[in-house]
Short mmCIF file of C-alpha atoms in Angstrom, two decimals:
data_model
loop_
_atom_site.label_atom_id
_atom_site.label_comp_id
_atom_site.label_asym_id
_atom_site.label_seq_id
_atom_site.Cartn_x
_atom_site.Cartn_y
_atom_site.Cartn_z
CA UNK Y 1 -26.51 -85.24 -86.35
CA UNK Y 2 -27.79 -85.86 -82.91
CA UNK Y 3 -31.23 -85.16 -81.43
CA UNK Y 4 -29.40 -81.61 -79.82
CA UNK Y 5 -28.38 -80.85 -82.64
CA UNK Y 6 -31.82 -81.59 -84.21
CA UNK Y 7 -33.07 -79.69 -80.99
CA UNK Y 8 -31.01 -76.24 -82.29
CA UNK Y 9 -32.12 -76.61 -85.54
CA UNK Y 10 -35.79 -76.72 -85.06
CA UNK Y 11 -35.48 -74.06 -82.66
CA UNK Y 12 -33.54 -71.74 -85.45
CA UNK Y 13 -36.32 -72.59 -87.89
CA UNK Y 14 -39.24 -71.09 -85.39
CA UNK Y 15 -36.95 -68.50 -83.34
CA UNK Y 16 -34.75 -66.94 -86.56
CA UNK Y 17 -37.92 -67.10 -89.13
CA UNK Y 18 -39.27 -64.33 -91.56
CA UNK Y 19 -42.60 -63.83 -89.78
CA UNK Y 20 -41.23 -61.88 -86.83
CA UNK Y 21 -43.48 -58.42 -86.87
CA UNK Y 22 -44.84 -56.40 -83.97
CA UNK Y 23 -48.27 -58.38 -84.60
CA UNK Y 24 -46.94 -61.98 -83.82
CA UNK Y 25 -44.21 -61.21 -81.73
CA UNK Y 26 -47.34 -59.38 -79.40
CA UNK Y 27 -49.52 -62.08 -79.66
CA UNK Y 28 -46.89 -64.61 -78.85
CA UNK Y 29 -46.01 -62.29 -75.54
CA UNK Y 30 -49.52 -62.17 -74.78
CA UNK Y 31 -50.32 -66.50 -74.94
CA UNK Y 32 -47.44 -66.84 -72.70
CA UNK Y 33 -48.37 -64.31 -70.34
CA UNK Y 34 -49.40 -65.33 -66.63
CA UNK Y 35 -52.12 -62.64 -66.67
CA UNK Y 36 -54.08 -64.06 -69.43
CA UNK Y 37 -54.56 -67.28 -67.82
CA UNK Y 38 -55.14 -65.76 -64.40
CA UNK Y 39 -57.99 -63.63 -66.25
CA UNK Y 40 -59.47 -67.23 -67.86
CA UNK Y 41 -59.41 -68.75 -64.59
CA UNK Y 42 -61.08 -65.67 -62.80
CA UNK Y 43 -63.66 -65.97 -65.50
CA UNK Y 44 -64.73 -69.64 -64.95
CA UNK Y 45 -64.23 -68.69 -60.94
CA UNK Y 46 -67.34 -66.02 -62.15
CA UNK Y 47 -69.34 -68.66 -63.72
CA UNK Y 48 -68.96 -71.21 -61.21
CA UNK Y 49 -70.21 -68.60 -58.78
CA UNK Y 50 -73.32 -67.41 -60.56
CA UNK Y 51 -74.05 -71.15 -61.87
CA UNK Y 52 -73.42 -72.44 -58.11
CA UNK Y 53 -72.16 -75.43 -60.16
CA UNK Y 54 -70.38 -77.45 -57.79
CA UNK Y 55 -69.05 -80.14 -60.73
CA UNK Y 56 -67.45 -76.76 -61.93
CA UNK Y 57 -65.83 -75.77 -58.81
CA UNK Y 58 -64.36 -79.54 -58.71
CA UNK Y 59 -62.86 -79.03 -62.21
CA UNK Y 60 -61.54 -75.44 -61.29
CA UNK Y 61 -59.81 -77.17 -58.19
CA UNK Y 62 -58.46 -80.36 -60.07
CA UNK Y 63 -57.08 -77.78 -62.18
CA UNK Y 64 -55.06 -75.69 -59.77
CA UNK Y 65 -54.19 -78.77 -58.31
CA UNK Y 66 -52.78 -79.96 -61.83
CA UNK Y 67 -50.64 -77.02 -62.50
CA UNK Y 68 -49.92 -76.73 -58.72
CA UNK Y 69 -47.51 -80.34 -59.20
CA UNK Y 70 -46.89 -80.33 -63.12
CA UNK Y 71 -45.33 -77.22 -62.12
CA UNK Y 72 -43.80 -77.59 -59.12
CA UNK Y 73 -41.79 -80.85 -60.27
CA UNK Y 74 -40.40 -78.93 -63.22
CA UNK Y 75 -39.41 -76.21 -61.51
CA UNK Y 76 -37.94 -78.00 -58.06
CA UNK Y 77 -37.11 -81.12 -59.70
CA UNK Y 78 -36.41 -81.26 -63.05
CA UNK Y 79 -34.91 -78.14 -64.16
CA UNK Y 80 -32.14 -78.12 -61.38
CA UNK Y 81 -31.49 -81.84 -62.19
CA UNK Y 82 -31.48 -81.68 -66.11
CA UNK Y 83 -29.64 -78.17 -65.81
CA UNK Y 84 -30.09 -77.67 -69.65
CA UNK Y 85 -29.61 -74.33 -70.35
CA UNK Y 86 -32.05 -71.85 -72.12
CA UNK Y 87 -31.39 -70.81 -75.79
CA UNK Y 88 -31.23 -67.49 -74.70
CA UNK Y 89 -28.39 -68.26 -71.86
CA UNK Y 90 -26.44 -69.96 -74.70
CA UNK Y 91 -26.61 -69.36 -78.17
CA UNK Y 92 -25.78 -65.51 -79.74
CA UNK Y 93 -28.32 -65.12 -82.68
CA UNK Y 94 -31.31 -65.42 -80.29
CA UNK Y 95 -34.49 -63.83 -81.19
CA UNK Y 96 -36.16 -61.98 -77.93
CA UNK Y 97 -39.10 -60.23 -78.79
CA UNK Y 98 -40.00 -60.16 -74.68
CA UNK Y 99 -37.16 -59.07 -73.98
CA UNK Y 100 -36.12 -60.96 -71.17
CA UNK Y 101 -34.55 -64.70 -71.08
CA UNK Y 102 -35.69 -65.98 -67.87
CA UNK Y 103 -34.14 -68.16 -65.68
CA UNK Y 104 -30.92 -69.59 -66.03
CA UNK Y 105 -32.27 -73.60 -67.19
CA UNK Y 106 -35.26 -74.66 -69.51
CA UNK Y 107 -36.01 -77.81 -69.57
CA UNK Y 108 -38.68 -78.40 -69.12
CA UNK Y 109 -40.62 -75.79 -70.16
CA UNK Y 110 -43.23 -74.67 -67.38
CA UNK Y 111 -45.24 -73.13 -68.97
CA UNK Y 112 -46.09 -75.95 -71.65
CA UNK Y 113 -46.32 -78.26 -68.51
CA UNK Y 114 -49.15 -76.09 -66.97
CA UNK Y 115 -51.20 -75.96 -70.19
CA UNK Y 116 -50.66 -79.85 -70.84
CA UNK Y 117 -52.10 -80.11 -67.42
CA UNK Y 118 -54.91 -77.98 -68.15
CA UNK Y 119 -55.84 -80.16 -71.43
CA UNK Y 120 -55.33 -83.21 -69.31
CA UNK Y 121 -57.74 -82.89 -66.59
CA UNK Y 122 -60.18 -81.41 -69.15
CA UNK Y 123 -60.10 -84.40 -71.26
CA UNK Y 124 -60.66 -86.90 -68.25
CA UNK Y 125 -63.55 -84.71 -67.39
CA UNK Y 126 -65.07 -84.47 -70.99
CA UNK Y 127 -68.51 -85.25 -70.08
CA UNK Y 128 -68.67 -81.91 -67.98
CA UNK Y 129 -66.97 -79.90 -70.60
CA UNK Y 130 -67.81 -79.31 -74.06
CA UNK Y 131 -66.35 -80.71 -76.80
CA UNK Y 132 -64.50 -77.36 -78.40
CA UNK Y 133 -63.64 -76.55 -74.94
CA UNK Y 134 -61.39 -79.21 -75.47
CA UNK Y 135 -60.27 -78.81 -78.45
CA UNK Y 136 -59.28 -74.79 -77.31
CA UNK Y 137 -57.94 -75.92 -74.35
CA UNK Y 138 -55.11 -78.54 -76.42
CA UNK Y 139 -54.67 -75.45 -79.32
CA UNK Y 140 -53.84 -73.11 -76.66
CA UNK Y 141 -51.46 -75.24 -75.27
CA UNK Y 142 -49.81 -75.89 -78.74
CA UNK Y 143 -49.79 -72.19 -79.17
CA UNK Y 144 -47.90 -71.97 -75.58
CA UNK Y 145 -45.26 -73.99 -76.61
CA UNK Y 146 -45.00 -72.56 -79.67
CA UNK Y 147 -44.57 -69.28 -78.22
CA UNK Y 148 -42.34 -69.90 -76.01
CA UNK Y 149 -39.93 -71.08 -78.67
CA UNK Y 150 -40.74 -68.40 -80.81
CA UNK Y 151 -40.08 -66.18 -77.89
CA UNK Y 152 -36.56 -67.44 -77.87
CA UNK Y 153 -36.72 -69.23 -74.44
CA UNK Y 154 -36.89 -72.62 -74.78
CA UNK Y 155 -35.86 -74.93 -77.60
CA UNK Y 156 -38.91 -77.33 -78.72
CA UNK Y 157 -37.60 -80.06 -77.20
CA UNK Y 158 -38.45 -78.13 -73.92
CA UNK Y 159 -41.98 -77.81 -74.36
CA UNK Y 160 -42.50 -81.09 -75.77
CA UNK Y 161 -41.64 -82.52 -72.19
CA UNK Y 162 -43.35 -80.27 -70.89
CA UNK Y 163 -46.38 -80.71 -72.36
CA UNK Y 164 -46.19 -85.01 -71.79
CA UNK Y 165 -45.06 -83.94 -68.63
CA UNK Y 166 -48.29 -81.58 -67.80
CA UNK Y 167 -50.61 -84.45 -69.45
CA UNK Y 168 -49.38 -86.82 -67.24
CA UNK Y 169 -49.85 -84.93 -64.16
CA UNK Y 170 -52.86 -83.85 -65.29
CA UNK Y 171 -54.20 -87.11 -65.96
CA UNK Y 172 -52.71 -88.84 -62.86
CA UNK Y 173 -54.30 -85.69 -60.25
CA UNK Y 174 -57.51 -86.58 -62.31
CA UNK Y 175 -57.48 -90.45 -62.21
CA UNK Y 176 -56.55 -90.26 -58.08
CA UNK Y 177 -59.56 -87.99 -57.79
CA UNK Y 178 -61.94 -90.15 -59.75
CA UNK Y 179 -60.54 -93.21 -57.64
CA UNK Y 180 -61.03 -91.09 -54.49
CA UNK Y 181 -64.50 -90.86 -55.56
CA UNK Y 182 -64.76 -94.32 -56.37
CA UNK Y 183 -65.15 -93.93 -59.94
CA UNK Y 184 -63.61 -95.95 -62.71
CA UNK Y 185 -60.07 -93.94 -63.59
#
């Protein structure tokens, strides 16, 4: 067996499992969803606003910025290049609660990217940011990934770049900020 292989099994295991209902398959529609992240990130746009907390507003910007390149070079870069197709595009017994497949190539996942980027630049800014904001931050993005499996649209090796790909462009917008700033990276 070889790590695709591996790769199809895994993603029969989550995608093709007992616990499909209307309650999970929801939820897992609703964590991948572009409009609930555009609602957190209007939220902390409020607080930074009332606060007037500029160390906020930096973080809110380093995290655009983050998601801006983790996923620009998956989508421009990577995906065309790798030109792995989506479970959905290839295999029959597909589970699609959402419906719809996506594009035609998956890997690697963007959305995982984007979260990973998220956690990243969170984590390098850890003394601004709570603790458990943290730790949410890195269980969402788990739950991202795993919803987009479950979803039937990538297979887990997908997300799993995607997410070392987010942390790494997370961590690398972060580190050439702090070094713009002159601070130890």
């Amino acid at each position: 067996m070889d790590l695709l292989d591996l790769d199809r099994q895994l993603f029969a295991i989550i995608n093709q499992n007992a616990f499909h209902n209307p309650v999970l398959d929801r939820l897992m529609i609703v964590v991948s969803s572009h409009s609930l992240w555009v609602a957190l990130l209007l939220l902390a746009l409020i607080r930074a606003t009332i606060s007037k907390d500029r160390e906020l507003w930096r973080l809110i910007a380093l995290v655009i910025i983050a998601v801006a390149v983790s996923d620009s070079f998956c989508a421009y870069a990577l995906k065309p290049w790798v030109a792995r197709w989506r479970p959905c595009h290839e295999l029959a017994a597909v589970v699609l609660p959402g419906g719809r497949c996506g594009g035609m190539y998956g890997f690697p996942s963007n959305h995982a990217a984007n979260a990973g980027a998220v956690v990243a630049v969170l984590a390098q800014f850890a003394h601004l940011v709570r603790r458990r904001w943290i730790v949410a931050a890195a269980s969402a993005a788990l739950l991202v990934a795993l919803s987009r499996v479950w979803l039937g649209v990538h297979y887990p090796a997908d997300v799993g770049a995607g997410l070392l790909l987010g942390v790494i462009a997370g961590s690398a917008v972060a580190a050439s900020f702090k070094m713009w700033r002159g601070e130890r990276a």
